[in-house]
Coordinates of C-alpha atoms in Angstrom, one line a residue:
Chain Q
X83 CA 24.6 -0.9 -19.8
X84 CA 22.3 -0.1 -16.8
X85 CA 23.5 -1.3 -13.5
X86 CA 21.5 -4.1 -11.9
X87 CA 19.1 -3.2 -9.1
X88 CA 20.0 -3.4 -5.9
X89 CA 18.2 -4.8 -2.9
X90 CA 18.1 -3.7 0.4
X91 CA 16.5 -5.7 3.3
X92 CA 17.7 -8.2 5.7
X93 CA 18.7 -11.6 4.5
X94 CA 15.0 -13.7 4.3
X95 CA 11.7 -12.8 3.2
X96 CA 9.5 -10.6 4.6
X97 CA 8.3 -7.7 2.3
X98 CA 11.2 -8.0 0.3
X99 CA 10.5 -11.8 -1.5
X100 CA 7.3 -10.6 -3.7
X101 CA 10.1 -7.6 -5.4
X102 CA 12.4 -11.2 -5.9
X103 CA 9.8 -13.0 -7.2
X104 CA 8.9 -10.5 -9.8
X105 CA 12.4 -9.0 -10.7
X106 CA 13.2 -13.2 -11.4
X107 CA 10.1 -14.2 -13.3
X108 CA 11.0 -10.5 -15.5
X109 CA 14.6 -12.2 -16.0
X110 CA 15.8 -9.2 -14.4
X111 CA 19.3 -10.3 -12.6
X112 CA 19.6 -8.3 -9.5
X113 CA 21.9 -8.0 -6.6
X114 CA 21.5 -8.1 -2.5
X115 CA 22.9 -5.5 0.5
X116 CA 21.9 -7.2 3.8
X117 CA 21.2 -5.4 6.4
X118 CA 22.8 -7.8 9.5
X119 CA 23.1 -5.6 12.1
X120 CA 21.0 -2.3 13.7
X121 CA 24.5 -0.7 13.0
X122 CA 23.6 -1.5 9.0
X123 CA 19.9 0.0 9.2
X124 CA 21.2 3.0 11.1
X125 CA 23.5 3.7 8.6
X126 CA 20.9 3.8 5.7
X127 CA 18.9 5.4 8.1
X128 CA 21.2 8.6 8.3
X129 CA 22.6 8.0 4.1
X130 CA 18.9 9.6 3.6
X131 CA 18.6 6.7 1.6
X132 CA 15.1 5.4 2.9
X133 CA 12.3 8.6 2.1
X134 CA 10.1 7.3 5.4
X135 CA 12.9 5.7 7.4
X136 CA 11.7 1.7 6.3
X137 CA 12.9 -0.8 3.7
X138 CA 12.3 -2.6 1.2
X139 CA 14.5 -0.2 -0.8
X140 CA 15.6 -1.0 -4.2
X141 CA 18.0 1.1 -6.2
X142 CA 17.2 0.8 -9.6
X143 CA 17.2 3.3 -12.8
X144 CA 18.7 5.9 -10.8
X145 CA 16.6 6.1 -8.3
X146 CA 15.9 4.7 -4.7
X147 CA 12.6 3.2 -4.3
X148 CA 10.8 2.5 -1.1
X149 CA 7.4 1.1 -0.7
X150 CA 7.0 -2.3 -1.8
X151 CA 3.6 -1.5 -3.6
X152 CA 5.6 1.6 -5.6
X153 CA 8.6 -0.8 -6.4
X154 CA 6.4 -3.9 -7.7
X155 CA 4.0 -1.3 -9.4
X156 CA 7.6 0.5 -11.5
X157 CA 9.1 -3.2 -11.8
X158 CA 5.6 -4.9 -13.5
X159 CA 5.2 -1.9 -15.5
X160 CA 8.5 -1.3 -17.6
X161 CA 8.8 -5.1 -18.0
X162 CA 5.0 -5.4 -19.6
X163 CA 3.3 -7.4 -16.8
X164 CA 0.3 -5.5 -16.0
X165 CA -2.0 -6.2 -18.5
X166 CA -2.4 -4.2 -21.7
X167 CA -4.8 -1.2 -20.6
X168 CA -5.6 0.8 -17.6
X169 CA -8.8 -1.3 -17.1
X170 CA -6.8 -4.7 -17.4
X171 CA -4.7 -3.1 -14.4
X172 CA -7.1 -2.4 -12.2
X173 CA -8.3 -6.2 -12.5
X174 CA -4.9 -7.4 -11.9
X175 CA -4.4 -4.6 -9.1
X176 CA -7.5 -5.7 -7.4
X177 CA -6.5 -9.3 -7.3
X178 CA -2.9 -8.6 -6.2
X179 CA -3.9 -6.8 -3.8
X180 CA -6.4 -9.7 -2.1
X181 CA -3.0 -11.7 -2.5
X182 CA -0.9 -9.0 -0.3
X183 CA -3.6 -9.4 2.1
X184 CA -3.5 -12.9 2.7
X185 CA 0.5 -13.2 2.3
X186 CA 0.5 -10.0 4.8
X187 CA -1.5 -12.1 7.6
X188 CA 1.0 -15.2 6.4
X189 CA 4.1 -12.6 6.8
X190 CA 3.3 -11.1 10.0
X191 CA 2.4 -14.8 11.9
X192 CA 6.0 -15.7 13.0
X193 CA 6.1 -12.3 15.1
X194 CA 2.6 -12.6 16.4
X195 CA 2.8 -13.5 20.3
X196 CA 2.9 -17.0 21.4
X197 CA -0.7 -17.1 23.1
X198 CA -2.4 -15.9 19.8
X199 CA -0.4 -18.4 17.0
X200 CA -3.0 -21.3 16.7
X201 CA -5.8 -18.4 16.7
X202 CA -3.8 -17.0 13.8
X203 CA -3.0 -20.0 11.7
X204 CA -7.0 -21.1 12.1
X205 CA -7.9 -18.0 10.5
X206 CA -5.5 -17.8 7.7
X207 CA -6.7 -21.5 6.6
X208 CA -10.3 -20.7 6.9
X209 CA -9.6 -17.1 5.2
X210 CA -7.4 -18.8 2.6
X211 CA -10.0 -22.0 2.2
X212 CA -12.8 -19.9 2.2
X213 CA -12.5 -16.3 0.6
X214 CA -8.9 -16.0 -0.9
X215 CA -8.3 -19.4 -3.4
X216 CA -12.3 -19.5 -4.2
X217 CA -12.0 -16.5 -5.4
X218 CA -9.1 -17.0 -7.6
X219 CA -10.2 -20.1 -8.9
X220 CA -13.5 -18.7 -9.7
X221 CA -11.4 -16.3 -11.9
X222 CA -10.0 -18.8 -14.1
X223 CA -12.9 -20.9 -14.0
X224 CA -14.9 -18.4 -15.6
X225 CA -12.7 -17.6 -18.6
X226 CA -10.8 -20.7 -19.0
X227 CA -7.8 -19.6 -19.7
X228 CA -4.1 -20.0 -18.4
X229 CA -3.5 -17.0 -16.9
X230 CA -5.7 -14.3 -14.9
X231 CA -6.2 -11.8 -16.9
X232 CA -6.2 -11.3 -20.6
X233 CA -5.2 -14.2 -21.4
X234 CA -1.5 -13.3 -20.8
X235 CA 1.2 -13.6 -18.3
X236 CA 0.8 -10.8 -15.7
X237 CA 2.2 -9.9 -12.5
X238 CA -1.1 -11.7 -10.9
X239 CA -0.1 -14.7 -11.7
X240 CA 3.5 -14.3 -10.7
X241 CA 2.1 -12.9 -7.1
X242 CA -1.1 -15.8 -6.6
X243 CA 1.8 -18.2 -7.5
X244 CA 4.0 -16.9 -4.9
X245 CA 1.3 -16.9 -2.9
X246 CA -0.1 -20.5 -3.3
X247 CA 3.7 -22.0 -2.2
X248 CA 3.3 -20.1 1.2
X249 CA -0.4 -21.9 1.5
X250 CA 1.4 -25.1 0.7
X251 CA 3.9 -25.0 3.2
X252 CA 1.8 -24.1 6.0
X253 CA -0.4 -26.8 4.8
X254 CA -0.8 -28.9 1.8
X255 CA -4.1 -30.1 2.2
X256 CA -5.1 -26.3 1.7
X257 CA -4.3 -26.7 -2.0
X258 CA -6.9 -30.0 -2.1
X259 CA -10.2 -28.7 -3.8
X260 CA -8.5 -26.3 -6.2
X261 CA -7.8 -28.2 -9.2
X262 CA -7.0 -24.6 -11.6
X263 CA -5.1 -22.9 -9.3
X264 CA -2.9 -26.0 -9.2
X265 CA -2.3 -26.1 -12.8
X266 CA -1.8 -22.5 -12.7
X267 CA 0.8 -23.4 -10.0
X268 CA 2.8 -26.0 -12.2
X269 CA 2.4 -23.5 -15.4
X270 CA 4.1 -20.7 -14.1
X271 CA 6.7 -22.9 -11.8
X272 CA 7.9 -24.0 -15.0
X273 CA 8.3 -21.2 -17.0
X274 CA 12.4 -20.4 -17.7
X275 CA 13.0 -17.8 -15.3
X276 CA 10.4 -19.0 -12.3
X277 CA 12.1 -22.3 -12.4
X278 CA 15.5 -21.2 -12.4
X279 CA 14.6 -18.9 -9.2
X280 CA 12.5 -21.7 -7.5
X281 CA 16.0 -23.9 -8.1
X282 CA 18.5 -24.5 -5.1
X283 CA 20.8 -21.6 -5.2
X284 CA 18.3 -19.4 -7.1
X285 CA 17.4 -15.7 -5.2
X286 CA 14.5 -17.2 -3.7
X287 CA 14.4 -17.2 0.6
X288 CA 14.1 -20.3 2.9
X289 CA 11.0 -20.0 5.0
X290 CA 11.5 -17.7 7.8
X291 CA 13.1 -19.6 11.1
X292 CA 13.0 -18.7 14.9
X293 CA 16.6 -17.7 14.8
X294 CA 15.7 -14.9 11.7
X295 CA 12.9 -13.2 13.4
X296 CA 15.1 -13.0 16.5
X297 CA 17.6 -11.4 14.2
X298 CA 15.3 -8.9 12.5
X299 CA 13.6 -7.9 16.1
X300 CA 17.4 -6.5 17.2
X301 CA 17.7 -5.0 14.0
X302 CA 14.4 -3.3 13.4
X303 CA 13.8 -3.0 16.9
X304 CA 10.5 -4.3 16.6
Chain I
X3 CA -23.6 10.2 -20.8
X4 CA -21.6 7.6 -18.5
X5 CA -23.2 7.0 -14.8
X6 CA -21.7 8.1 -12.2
X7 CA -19.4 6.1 -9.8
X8 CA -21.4 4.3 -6.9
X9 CA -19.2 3.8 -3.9
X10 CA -20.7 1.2 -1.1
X11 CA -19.4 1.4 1.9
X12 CA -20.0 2.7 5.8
X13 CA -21.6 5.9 6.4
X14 CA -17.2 7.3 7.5
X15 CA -14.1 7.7 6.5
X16 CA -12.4 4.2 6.7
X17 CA -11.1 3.0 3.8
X18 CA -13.1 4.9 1.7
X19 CA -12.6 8.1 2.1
X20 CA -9.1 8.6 -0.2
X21 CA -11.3 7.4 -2.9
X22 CA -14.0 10.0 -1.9
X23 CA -10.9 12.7 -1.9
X24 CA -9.5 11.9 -4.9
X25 CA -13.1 11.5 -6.9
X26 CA -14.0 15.1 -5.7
X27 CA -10.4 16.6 -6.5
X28 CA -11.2 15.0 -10.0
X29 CA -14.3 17.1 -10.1
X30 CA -16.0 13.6 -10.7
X31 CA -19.5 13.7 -9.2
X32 CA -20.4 10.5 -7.3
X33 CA -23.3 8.6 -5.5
X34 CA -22.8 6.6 -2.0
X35 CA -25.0 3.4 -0.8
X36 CA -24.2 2.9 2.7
X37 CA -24.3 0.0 4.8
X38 CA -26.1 -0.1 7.8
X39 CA -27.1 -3.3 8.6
X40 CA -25.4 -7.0 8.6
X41 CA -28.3 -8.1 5.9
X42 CA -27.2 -5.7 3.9
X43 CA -23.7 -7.0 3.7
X44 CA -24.7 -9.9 3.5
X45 CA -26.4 -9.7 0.2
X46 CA -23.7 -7.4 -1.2
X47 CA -21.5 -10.8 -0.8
X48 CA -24.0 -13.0 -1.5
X49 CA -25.1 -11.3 -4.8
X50 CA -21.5 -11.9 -5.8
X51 CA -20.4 -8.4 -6.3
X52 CA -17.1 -8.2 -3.5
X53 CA -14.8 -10.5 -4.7
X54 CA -12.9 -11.2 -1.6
X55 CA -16.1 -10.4 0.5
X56 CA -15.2 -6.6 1.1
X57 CA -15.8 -3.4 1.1
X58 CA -14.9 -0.3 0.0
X59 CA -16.8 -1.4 -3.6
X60 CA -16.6 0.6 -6.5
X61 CA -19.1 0.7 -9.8
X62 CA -18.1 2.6 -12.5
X63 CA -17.1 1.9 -16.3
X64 CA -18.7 -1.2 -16.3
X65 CA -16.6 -2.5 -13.8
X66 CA -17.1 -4.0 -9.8
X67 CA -14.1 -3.1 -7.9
X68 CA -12.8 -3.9 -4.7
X69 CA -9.5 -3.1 -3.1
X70 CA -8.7 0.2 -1.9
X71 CA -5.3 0.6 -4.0
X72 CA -6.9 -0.7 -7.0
X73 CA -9.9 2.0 -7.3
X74 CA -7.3 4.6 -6.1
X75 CA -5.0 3.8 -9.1
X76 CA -7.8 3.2 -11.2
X77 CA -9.2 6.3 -10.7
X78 CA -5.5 8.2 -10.7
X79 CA -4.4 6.8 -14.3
X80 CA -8.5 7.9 -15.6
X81 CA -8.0 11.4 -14.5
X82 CA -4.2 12.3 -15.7
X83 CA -3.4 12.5 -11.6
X84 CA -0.3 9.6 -12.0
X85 CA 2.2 11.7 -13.6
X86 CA 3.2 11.5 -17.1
X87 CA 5.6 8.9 -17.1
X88 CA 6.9 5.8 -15.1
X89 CA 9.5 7.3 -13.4
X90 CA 7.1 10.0 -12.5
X91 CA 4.1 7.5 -11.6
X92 CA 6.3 5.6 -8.7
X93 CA 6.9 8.5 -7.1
X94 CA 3.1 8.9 -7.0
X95 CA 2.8 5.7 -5.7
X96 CA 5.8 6.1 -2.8
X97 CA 4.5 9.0 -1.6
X98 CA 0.7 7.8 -2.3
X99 CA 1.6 4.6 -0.4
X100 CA 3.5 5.9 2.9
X101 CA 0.7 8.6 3.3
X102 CA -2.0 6.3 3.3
X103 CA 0.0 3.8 5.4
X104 CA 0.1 6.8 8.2
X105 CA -4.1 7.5 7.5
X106 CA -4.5 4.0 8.1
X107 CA -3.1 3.8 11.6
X108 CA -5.8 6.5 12.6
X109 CA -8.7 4.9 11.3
X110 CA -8.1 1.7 12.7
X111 CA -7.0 3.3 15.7
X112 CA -10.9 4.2 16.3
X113 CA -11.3 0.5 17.1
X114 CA -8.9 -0.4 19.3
X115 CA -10.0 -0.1 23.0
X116 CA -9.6 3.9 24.9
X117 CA -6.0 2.9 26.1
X118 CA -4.5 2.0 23.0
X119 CA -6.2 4.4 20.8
X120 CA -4.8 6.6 22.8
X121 CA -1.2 5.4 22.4
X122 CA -1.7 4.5 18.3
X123 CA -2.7 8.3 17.8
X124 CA 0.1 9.8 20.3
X125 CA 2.1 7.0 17.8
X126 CA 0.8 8.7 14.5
X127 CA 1.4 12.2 15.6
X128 CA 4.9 11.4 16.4
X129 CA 5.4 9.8 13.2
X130 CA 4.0 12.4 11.6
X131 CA 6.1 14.8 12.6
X132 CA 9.4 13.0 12.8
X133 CA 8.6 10.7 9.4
X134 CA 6.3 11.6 7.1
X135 CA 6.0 15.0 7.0
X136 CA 9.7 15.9 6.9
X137 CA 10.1 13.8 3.9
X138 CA 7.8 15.2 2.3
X139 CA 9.0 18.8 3.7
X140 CA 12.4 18.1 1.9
X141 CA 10.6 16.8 -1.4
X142 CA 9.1 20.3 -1.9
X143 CA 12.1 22.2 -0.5
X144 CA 14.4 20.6 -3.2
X145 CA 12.5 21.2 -5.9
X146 CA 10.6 24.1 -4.7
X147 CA 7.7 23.5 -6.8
X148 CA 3.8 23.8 -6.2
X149 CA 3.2 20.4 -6.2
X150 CA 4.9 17.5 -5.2
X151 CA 5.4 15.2 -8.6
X152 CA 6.6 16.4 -12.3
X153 CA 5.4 20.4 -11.0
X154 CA 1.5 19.0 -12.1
X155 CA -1.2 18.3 -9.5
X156 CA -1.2 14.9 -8.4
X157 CA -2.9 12.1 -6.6
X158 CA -0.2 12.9 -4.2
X159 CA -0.4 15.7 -3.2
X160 CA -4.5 15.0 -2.9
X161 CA -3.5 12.4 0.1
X162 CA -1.1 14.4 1.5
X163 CA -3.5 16.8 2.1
X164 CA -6.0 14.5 3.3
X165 CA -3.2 13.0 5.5
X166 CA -2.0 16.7 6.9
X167 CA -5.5 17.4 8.0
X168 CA -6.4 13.8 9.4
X169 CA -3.0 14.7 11.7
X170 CA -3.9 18.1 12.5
X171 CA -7.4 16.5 14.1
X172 CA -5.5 14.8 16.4
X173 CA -2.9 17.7 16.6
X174 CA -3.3 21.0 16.0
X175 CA 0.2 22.1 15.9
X176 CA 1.9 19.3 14.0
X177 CA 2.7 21.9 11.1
X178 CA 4.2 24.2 13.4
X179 CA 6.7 21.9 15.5
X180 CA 9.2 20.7 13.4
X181 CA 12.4 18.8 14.0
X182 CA 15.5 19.9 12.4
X183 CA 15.8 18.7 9.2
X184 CA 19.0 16.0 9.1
X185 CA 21.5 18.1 7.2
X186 CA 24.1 16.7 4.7
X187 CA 26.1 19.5 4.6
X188 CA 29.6 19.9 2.7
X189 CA 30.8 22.8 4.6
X190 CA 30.5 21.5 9.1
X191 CA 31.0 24.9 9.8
X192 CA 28.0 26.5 8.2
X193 CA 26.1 23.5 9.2
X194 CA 24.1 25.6 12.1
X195 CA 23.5 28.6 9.7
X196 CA 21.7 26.0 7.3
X197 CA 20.2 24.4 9.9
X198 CA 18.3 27.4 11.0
X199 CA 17.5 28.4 7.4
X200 CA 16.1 25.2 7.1
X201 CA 14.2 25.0 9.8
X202 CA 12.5 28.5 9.1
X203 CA 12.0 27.5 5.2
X204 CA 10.4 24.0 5.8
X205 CA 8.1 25.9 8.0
X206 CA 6.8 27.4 5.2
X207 CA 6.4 25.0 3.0
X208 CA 4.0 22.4 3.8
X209 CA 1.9 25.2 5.9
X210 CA 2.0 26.6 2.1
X211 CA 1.5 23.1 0.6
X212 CA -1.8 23.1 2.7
X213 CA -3.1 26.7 1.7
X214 CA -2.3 25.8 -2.0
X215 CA -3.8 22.5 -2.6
X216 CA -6.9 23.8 -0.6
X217 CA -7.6 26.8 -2.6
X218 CA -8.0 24.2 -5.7
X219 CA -11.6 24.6 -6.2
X220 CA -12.3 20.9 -6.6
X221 CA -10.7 20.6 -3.0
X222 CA -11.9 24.0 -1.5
X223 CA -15.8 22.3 -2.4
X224 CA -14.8 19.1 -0.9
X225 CA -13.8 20.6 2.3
X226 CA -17.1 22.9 2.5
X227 CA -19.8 21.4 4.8
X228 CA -22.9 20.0 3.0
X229 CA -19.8 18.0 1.1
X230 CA -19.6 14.4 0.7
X231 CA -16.6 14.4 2.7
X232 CA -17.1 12.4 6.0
X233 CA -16.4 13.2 9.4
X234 CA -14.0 11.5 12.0
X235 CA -14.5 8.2 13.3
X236 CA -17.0 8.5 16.0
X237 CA -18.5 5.7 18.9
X238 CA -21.5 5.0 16.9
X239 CA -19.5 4.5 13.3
X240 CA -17.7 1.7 15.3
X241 CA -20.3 0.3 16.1
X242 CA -21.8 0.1 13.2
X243 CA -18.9 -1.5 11.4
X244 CA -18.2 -4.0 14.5
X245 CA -22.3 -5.1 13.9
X246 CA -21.7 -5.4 10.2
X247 CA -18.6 -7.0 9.9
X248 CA -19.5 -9.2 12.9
X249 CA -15.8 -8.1 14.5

């Protein structure tokens, strides 16, 4: 029987929690290696185990996998969530990847410096009020259905899903005018293997907290 | 017959120009709109066509894409340039991925002001030199083979071409100065011996990586002048895009 994957990253978030998300809706069990200290990402560092020197890494079917595109990409493939054909991909690929924008800009706000937060958090509410979840709910608008594309669950819906619980806890209210892509929400929360993730104890991260990022910065040096 | 692709974007590189590489290394003739002028964005977004209000856009097939990674997967899996099987394909992607993370930092280097461009390039040449391209030095070394995924031309190896001569702009020599390879080695004492074998052999192989997939006709036309390929960054492309996209 194959081994299950194995994640390597530090103990929250970051780029690691869209690999969790998917690997958990797939009902793909999967294990954790925290990296704690720099003494930790030194030593992966020098295994070879990281091709340009970064995590996410994910050992998986004999192979170590960097790049968090390359991993999601492998993992949404062999378990049949990325639409049937190459054109149905490249409509799922194109929305992800507005998603991995937004979450990026989300991702990258607790490290931003002090002077420039409120700057920050005013764009990523007029971006996500005004170009992101438009455009999303203008997609199911259009056809109706439940899920994105082809009327089928895809790795699009896992990621926008992801996506719309980081919108809600920087600000409910965001979620207000968006009637489909709250259904869509509830839909895929409560599908078997998204609800048992989203459940305490599940694989799913706590939002990030001052005393993480302070963490990560000694690791990562950053 | 099926149209050709029409690309809309800038008149540069940006985030179009991997698509523009990989098109050509497809042999897949194209046609460019470019923008020039703030109206002209804005009624690319108001006739609906840029889903998240961006560019690089991309007709072909029917379809109106956005996204950089989208089109460039799109266009990978269309033209047999994504390996021949999953395990091959995420390999594509990894090294796909990390080389267009590195061709990234140079083009939005171009905007940043004279200071810090200055200190994101010196960045990218240094990892260059100490990231990327080793790894991708030791990928060819261990399997010796022309190209770097599944011994089959490759998307990959199209960026990493692309991303070898966006570096050697900026730096001439940074296929010549390479560090010593890490080396796992069972045997401490022949460690040095190795070393310098190493060094000497992964010298060779990415300068011959660049010779090879250059000589590909597809490639050797792209890099001709007269080519659709576009040309560095320069003060009045920036300005241009800062105009346009109101930055």
């Amino acid at each position: 029987m194959a081994a299950k994957p194995m994640l390597h990253y530090f103990n929250g978030r970051g780029r690691m929690e869209p690999i969790r998300w998917l690997l958990a809706a797939a009902g793909v069990e999967f294990e954790e290696t925290f990296i704690d200290t720099p003494e930790d990402f030194e030593k992966l560092k020098n295994d070879g185990s990281l091709m340009f020197q970064q995590v996410p890494m994910v050992e998986i079917d004999g192979m170590k996998l960097v790049q968090s595109r390359a991993i999601l990409n492998y993992i949404a493939a062999k378990h049949n969530l990325y639409g049937k054909d190459t054109k149905e991909r490249a409509l799922i690929d194109m929305y992800i990847e507005g998603v991995a924008d937004l979450n990026e800009m989300i991702l990258l706000l607790p490290v931003s410096p002090p002077a420039e937060k409120d700057a920050k958090i005013t764009l990523i509410k007029d971006r996500t009020t005004n170009r992101y979840l438009p455009a999303f709910e203008k997609v199911l608008k259009s056809h109706g259905q439940d899920y994105l594309v082809g009327n089928r669950l895809s790795r699009a819906d896992i990621h926008l899903v992801e996506l719309l619980y980081l919108v809600e806890e920087l600000d409910p209210s965001l979620l207000t005018n968006f009637p489909l892509l709250k259904a869509l929400k509830a839909r895929i929360s409560n599908l078997p293997t998204v609800k048992k993730f989203l459940q305490p104890g599940g694989a799913r991260k706590p939002p990030v907290d001052e005393k993480s990022v302070e963490k990560s910065r000694k690791i990562f040096k950053f | 017959m099926a149209a050709k692709p029409k690309l809309c974007y800038f008149r540069g590189r940006g985030r179009m120009e991997s698509i523009r590489w990989l098109l050509a290394a497809a042999g897949v003739e194209f046609e460019e709109e470019f923008i020039e002028t703030r109206e002209q964005y804005e009624k690319l977004q108001k006739d609906g066509r840029l889903l998240f209000g961006q560019v690089p856009l991309v007709e072909m097939d029917g379809m109106v894409l956005t996204q950089t990674k989208a089109i460039l997967s799109y266009l990978a899996a269309k033209y047999d340039l994504y390996g021949k099987d999953l395990k091959e394909r995420v390999r594509v992607d990894m090294y796909a991925d990390g080389t267009l993370d590195l061709m990234m930092m140079i083009a939005l280097a171009a905007f940043k002001t004279p200071g810090e461009k200055e200190e994101n390039l010196a960045l990218v040449v240094k990892k260059a030199k100490t990231c990327y391209f080793p790894a991708f030095e030791k990928i060819l070394k261990d399997h010796g083979e022309d190209f770097l995924v599944g011994n089959k031309f490759s998307w990959a190896d199209v960026q990493l071409l692309e991303a070898i001569l966006m570096v050697e702009e900026l730096d001439a020599s940074v296929l010549s100065d390479f560090p010593l390879l890490k080396v796992v080695c069972e045997q401490p004492h022949k460690a040095q011996e190795a070393m310098n074998r190493d060094k000497d052999f992964s010298k060779i192989c990415l300068q011959a990586f660049k010779t090879r997939i250059s000589s590909i006709p597809t490639i050797k036309k792209f890099l001709q002048p007269g080519s659709q390929r576009k040309l560095p960054p320069d003060s009045h492309y920036v300005k241009t895009v800062r105009k346009v996209l109101q930055l």
